[in-house]
Short mmCIF file of C-alpha atoms and ligand atoms in Angstrom, two decimals:
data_model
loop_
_atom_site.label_atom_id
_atom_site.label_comp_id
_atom_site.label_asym_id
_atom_site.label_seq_id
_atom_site.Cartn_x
_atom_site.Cartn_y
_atom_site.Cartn_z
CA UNK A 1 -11.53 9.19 -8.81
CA UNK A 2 -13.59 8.71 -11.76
CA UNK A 3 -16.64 10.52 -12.10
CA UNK A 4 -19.37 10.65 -14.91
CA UNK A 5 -21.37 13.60 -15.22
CA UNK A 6 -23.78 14.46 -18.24
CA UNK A 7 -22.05 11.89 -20.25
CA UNK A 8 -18.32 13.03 -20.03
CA UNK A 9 -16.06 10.81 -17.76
CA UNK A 10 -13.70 12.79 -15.26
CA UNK A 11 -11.09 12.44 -13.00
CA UNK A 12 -10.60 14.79 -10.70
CA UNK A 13 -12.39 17.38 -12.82
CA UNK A 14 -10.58 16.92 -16.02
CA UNK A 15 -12.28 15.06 -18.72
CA UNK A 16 -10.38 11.50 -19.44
CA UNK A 17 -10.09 12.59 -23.42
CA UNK A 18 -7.75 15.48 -21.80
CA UNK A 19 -5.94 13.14 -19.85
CA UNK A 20 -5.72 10.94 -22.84
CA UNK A 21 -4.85 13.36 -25.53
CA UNK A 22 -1.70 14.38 -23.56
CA UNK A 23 -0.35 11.29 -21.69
CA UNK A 24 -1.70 8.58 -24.15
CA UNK A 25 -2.53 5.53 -22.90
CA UNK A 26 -1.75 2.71 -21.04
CA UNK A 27 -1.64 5.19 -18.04
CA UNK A 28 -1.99 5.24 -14.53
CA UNK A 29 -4.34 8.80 -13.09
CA UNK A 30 -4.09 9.60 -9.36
CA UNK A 31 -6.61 11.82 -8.08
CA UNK A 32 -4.45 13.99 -5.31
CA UNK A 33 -7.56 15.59 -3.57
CA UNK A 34 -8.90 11.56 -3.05
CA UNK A 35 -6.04 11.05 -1.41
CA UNK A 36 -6.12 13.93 0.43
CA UNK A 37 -9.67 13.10 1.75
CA UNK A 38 -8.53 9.58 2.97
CA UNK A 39 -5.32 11.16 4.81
CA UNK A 40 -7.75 13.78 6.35
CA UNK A 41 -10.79 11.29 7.35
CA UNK A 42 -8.18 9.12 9.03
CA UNK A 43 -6.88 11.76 10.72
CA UNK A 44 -10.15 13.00 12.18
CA UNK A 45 -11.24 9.36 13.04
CA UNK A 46 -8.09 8.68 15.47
CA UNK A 47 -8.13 12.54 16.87
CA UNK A 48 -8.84 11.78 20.36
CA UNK A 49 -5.48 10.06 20.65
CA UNK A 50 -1.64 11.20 19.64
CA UNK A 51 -1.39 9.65 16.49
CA UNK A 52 0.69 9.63 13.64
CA UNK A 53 0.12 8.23 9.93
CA UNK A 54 3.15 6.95 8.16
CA UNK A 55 2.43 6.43 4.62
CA UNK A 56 3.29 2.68 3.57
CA UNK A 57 4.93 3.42 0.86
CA UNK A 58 5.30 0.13 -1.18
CA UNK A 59 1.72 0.69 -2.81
CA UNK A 60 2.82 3.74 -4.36
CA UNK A 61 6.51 5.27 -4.82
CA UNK A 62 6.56 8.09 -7.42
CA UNK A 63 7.85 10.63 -5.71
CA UNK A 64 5.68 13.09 -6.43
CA UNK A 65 3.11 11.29 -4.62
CA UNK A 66 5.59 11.14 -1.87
CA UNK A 67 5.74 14.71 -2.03
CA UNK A 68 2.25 15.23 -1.96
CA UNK A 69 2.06 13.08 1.14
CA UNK A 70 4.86 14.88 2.87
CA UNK A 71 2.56 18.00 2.13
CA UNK A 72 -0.44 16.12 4.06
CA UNK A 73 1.69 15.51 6.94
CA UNK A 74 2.40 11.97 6.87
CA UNK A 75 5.34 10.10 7.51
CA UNK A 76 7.03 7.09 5.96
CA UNK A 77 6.61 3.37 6.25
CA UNK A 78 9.23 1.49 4.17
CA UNK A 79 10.33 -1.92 3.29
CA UNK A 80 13.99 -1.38 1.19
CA UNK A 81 16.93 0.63 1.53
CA UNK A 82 15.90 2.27 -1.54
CA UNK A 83 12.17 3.12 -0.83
CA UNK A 84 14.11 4.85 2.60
CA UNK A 85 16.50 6.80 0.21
CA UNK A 86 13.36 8.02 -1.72
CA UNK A 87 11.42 9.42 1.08
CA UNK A 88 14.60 11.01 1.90
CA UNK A 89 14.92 12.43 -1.35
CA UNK A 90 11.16 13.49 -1.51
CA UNK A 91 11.94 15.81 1.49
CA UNK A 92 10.79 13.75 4.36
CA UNK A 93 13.13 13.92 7.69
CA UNK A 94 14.50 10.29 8.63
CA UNK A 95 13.13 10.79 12.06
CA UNK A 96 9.46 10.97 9.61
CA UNK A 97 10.30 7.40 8.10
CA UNK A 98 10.49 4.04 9.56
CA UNK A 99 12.09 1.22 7.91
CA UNK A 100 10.10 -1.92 8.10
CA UNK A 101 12.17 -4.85 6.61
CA UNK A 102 11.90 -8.68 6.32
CA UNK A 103 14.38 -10.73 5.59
CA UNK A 104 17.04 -8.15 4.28
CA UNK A 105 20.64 -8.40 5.13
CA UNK A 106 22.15 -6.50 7.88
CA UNK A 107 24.27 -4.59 6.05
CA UNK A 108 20.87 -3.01 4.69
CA UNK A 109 19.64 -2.25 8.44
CA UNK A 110 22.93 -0.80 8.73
CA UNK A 111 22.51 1.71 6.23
CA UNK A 112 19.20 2.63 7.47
CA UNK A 113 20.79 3.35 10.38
CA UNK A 114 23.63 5.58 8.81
CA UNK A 115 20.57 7.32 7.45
CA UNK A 116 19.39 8.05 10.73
CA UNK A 117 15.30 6.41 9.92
CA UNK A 118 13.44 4.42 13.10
CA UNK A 119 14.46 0.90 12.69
CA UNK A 120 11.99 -1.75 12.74
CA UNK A 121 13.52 -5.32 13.26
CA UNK A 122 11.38 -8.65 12.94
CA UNK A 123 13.34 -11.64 13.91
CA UNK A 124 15.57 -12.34 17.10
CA UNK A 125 18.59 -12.98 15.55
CA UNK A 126 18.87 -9.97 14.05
CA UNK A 127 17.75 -7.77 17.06
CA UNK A 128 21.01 -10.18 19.02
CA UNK A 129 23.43 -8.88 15.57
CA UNK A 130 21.75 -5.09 16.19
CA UNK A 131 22.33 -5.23 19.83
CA UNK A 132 26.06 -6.18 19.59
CA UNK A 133 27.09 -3.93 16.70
CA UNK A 134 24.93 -0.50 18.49
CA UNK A 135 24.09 -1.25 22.26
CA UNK A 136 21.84 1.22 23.64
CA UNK A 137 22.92 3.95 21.26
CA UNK A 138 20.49 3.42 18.54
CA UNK A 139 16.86 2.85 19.49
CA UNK A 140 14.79 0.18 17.76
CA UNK A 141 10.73 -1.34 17.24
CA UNK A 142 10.30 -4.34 17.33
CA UNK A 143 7.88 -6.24 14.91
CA UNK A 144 5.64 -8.35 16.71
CA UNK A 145 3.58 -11.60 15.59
CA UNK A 146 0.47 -11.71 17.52
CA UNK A 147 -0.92 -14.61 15.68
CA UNK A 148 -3.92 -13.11 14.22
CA UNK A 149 -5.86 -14.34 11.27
CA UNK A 150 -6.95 -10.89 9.42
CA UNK A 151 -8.82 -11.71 6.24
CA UNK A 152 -9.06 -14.46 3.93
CA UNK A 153 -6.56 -14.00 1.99
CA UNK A 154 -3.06 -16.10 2.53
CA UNK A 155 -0.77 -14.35 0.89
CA UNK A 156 -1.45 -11.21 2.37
CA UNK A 157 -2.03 -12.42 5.44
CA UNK A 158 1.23 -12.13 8.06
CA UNK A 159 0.14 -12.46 11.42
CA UNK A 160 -1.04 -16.50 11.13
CA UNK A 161 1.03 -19.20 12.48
CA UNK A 162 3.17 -19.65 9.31
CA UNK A 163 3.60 -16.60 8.70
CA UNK A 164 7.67 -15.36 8.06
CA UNK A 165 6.77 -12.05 9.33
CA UNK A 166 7.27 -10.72 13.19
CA UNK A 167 8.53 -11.90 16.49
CA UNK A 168 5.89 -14.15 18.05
CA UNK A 169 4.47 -12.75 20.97
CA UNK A 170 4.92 -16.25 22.53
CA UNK A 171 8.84 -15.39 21.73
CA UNK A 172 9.33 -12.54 24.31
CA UNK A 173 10.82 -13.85 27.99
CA UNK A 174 13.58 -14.77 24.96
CA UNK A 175 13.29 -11.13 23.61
CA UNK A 176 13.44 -9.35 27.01
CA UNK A 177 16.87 -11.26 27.68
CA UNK A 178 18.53 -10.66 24.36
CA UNK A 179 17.33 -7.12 25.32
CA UNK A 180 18.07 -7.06 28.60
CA UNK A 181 21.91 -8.52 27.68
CA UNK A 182 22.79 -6.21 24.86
CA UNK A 183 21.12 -2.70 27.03
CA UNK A 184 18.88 -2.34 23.40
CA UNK A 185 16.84 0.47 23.80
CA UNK A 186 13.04 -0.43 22.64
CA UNK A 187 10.91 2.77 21.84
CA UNK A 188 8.75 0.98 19.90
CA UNK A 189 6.30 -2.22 19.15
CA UNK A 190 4.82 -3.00 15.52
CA UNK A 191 2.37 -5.48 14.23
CA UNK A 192 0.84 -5.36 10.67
CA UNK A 193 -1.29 -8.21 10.39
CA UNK A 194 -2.07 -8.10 6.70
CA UNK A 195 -4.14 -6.47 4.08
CA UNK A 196 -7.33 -7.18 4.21
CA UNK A 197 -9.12 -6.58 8.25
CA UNK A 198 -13.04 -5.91 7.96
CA UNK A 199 -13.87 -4.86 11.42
CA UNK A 200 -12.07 -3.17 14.57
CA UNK A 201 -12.30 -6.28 16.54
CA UNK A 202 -8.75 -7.71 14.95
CA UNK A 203 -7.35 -4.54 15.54
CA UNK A 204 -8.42 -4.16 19.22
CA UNK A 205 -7.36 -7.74 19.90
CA UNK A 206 -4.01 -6.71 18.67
CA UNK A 207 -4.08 -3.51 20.50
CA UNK A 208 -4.72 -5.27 23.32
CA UNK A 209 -1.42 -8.10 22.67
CA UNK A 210 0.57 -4.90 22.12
CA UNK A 211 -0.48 -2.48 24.76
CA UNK A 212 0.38 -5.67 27.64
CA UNK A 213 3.78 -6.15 25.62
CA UNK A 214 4.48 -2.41 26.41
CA UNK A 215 4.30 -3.31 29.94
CA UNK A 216 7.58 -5.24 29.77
CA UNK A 217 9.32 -2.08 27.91
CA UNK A 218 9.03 1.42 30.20
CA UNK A 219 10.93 3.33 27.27
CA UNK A 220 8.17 2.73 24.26
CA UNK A 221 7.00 6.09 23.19
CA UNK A 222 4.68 4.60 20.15
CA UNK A 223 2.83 1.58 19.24
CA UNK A 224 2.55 1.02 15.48
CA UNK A 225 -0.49 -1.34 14.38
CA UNK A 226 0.66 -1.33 10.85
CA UNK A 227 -2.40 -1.60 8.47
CA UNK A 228 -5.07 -3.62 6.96
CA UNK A 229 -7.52 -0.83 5.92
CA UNK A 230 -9.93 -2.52 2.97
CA UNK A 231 -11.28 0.45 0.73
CA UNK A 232 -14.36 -0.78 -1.37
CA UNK A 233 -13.97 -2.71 -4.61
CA UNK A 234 -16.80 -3.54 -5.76
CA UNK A 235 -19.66 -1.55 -5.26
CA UNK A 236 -21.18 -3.17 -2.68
CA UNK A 237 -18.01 -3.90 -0.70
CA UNK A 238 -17.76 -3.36 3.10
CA UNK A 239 -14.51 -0.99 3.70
CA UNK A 240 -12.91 -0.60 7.08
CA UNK A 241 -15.50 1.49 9.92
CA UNK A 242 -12.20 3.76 10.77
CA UNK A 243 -14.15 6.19 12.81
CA UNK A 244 -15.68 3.04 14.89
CA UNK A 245 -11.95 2.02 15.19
CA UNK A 246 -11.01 5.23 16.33
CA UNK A 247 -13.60 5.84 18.81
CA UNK A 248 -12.80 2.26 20.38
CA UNK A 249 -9.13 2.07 20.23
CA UNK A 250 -8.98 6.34 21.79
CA UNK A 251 -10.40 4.70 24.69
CA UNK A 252 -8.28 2.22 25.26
CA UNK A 253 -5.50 4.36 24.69
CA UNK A 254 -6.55 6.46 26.71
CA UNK A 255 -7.01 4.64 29.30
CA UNK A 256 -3.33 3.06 29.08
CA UNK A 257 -1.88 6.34 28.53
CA UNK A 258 -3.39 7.37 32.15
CA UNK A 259 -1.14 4.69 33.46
CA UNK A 260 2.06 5.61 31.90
CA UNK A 261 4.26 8.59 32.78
CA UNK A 262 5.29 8.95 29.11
CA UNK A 263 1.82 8.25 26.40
CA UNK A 264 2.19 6.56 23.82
CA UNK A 265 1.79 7.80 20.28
CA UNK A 266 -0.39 5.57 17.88
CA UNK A 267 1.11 5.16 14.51
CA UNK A 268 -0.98 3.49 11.59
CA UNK A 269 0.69 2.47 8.30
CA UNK A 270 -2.14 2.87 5.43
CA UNK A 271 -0.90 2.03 1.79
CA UNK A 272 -4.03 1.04 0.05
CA UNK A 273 -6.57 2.96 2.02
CA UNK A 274 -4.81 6.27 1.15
CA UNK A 275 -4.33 5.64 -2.41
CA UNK A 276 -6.46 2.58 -4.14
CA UNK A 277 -9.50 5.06 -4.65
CA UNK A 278 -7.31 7.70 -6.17
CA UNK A 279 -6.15 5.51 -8.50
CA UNK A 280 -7.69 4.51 -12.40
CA UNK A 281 -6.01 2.65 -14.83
CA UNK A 282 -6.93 3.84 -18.32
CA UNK A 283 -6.09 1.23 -20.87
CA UNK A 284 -7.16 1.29 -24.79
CA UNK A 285 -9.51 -1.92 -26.41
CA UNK A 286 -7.32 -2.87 -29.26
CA UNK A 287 -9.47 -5.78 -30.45
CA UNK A 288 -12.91 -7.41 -29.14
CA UNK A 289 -13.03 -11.02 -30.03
CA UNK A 290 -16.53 -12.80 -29.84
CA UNK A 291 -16.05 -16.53 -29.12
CA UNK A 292 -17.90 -19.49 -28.71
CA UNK A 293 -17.94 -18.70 -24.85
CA UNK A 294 -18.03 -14.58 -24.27
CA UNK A 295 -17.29 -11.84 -26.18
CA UNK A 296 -13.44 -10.51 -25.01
CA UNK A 297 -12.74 -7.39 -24.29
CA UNK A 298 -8.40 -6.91 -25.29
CA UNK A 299 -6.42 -4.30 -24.21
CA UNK A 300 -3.34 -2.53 -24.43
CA UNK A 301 -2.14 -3.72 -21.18
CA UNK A 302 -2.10 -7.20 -19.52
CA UNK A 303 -0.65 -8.61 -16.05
CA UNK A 304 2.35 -6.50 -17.03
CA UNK A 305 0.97 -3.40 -15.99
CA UNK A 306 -2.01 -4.26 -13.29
CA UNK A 307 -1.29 -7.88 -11.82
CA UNK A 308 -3.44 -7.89 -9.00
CA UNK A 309 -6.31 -9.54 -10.63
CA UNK A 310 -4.82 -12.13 -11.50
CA UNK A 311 -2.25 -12.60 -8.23
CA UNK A 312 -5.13 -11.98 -5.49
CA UNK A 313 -7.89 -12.69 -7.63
CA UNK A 314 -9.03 -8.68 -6.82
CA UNK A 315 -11.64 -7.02 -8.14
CA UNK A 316 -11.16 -3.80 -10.56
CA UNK A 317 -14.23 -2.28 -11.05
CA UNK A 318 -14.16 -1.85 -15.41
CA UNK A 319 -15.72 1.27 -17.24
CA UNK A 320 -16.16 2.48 -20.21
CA UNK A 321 -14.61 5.95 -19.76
CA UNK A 322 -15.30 6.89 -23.96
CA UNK A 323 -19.11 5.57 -23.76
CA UNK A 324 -20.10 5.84 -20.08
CA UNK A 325 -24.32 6.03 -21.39
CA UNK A 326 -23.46 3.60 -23.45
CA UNK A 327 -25.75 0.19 -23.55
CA UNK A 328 -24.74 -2.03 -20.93
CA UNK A 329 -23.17 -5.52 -22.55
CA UNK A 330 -21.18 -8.55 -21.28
CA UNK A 331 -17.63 -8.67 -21.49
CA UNK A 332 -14.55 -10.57 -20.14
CA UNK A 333 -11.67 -7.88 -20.17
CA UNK A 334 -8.72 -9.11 -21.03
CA UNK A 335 -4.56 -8.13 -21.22
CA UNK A 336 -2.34 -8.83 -24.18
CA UNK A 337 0.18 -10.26 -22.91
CA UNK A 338 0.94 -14.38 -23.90
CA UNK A 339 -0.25 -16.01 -20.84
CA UNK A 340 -4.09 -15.89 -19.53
CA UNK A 341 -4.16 -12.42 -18.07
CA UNK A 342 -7.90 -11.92 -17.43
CA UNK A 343 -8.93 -8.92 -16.05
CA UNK A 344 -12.73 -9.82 -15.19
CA UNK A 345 -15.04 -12.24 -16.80
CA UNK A 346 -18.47 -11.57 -17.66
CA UNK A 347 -18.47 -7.50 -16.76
CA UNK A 348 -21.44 -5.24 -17.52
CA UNK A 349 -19.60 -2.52 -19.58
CA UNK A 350 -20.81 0.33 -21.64
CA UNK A 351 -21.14 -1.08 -25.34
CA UNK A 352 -17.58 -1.34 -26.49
CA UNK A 353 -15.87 -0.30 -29.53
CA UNK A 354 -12.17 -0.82 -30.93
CA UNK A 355 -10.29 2.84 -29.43
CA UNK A 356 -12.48 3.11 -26.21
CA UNK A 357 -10.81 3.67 -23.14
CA UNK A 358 -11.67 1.44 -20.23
CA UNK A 359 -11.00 2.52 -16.56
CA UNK A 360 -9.83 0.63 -14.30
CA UNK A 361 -10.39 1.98 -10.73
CA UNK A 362 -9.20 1.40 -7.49
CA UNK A 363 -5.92 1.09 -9.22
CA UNK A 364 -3.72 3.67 -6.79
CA UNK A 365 -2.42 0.75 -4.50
CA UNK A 366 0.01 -1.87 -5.99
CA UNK A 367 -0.98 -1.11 -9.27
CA UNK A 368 2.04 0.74 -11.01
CA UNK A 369 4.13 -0.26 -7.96
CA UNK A 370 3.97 -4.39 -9.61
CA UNK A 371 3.98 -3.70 -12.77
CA UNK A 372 6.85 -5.34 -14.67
CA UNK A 373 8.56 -5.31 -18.30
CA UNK A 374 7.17 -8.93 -18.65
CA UNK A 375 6.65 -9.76 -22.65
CA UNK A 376 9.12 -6.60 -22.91
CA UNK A 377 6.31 -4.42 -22.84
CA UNK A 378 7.50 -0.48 -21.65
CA UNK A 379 5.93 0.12 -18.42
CA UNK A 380 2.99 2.89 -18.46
CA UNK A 381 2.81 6.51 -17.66
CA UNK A 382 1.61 8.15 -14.41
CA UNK A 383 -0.23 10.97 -14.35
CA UNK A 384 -1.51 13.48 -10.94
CA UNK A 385 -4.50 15.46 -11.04
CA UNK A 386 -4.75 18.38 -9.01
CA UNK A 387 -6.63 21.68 -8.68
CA UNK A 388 -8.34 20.53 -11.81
CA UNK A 389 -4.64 19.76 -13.53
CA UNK A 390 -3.29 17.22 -15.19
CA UNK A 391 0.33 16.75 -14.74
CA UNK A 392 2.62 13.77 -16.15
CA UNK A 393 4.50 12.19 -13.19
CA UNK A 394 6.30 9.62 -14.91
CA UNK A 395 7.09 9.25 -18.73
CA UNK A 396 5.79 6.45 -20.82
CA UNK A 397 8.94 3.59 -20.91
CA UNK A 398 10.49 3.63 -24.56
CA UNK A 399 12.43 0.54 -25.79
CA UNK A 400 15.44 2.39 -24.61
CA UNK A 401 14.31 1.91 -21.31
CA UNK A 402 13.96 -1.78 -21.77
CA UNK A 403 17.84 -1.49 -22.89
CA UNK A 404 19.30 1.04 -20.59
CA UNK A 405 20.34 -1.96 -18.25
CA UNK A 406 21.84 -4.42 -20.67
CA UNK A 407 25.28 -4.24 -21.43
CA UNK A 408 25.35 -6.45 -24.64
CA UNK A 409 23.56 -4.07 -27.04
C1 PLP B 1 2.28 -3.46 2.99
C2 PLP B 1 2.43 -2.92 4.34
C3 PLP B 1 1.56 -1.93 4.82
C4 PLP B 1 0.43 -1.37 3.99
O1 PLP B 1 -0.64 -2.25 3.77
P1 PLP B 1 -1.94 -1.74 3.03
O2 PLP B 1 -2.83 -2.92 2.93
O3 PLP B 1 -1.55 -1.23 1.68
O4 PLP B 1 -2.54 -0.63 3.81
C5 PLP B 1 1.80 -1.44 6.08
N1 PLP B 1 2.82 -1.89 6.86
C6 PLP B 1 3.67 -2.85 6.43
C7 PLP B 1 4.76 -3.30 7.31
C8 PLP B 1 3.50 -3.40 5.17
O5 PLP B 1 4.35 -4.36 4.76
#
């Protein structure tokens, strides 16, 4: 996390011109004792129940951050084969990761299940295909729709009405009899509702829609309720109350668990709450370009590298890591790349000169994770702070990189 003290901007403890001077920029800095912090405060907010975090790893995959993860004690939530074989490489048992997918084909369930991860499986027909080709012998979760509207947000919203995501909840007398027919054995029911919850009340109504599910299945040993965790953007941004969640939901789990000869363990599936704060984006101003309208801001980076301003229309919070005491000024920060890639009109930045480095932060979750080759621009490097170290996680791409795929060269 960024920090400015006495006029020098730090991250983790080591100045940004460090950071800078050895990885160059465009480059992505993840704090590892931020992340550490979230991992820990979640853990202490949901103590009074068994409860397990697994890591959602989509906003985040270099494996060193995996590792580092593994080394907080989380497990895995993953969406592709792949992202399964990396928290397998990363050192994480498959009985640590579950494999959340969405319209994949079954051959790639299959291999999850070679692998020997908890299966997650969102859509009757394929829980009918699972149940023929494995019976009883492999266990499975199943991904429930309760139909709640989390956030504002469409697109990263899955539990509405539309939504491709999940088994409706209004779907189960016809899940109990595939169930039923096949022997499947259910150990446990999912719902991730989408990215963006403000309060504990959506997640207790869930809770609630899942824990009377788990009436109809005696074998469940956990209930996942996904994630939705919003970390601060903007400064004066309401994040997620996760000790008022915990103290509400550990009753009520409680209180179930008291009825149940086996209790149920609570799993949570935090991407962005664990990461976005560890996150900064350091980019460098190549031009600033005073117009009839603003005065822009251009970097060397663009939609290519950090799309979710322009995709969700999310705030980055913008500073000017070489000039932090600088004068305040107006500026609309702005991407290179040939298509409008606006970072955020009319920001109050330290005064800003051609070579500064601007900081973007909150940039841990789907930051790097999006980022493309788009205007065959070399994807940025990554670099992890900890114990006051800087340590390059992932290379800068080279033009080589861009060419390593095609076979016509
Ligand atoms: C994306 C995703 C998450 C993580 O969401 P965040 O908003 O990053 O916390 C968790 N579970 C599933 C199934 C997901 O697809």
């Amino acid at each position: 996390m960024l920090t400015i003290t006495d006029g020098q901007t730090t991250i983790g403890g080591v100045a940004v011109s460090d950071i800078v001077a050895v990885a160059d920029a465009p480059t992505y800095v993840y704090d590892a004792a931020i992340m550490e912090r979230q991992v820990k405060r979640l853990r202490s907010a949901f103590s009074s129940f068994p409860c397990r975090i697994m890591y959602a790893c989509k906003a985040l995959t270099n494996i060193a951050i995996l590792r580092l993860m593994r080394s907080l004690g989380t497990g895995l939530d993953t969406v592709s084969i792949d992202e399964v074989r990396l928290g397998l490489l990363a050192g994480f048992e498959a009985n640590e990761i579950l494999f959340t997918p969405n319209m994949v084909s079954f051959d790639e369930i299959r291999q999850a299940v070679e692998l020997g991860v908890h299966i997650n499986i969102d859509t009757i027909s394929v829980l009918e295909h699972f149940g023929h080709e494995f019976g009883s012998s492999v266990p499975v979760c199943l991904r429930l729709n309760p139909h709640i509207m989390a956030g504002g947000n469409e697109r990263i919203s899955t539990g509405h009405i539309d939504s491709k995501f999940g088994i409706s909840i209004h779907q189960m007398r016809h899940v109990q009899r595939v169930v039923a027919s096949a022997g499947i054995h259910v150990n446990g029911l999912h719902m991730h509702t989408g990215s963006d919850i403000l309060d504990a009340d959506v997640f207790l109504q869930g809770a609630e829609i899942l824990l009377e599910t788990a009436e109809m299945f005696p074998d469940v040993t956990f209930l996942d309720f996904g994630s939705g965790f919003k970390v601060p953007y903007k400064p004066d941004d309401i994040a997620t109350d996760v000790e008022d969640l915990g103290r509400r939901l550990g009753e009520r789990i409680n209180a179930f668990n008291a009825t149940r000869s086996t209790p149920v363990e609570v799993w949570f599936e935090p991407g962005k709450f664990i990461v976005s704060e560890a996150g900064t984006f350091l980019t460098r101003v190549n031009v600033i370009k005073q117009t009839t309208a603003t005065v822009f801001a251009g970097v060397d980076s663009g939609l290519n590298h950090l799309i979710r301003p322009m995709l969700y229309n999310a705030y980055h919070h913008v500073v000017n890591a070489s000039n932090p005491e600088g004068t305040p000024r107006i500026y609309t920060v702005v991407g290179y790349i040939c298509e409008t890639d606006t970072f955020g009109w009319d920001r109050k930045i330290a005064e800003v000169h051609v070579g500064d480095i601007l900081a973007f932060q909150n940039a841990g979750a789907y930051g790097f994770a999006m980022s493309s080759n788009y205007n065959s621009r070399p994807r940025p490097a990554e670099v992890l702070v900890q114990h006051g170290q800087a340590r390059i996680i992932r290379r800068r791409e080279t033009l080589a990189d861009l060419l390593a795929t095609q076979t016509d060269v």
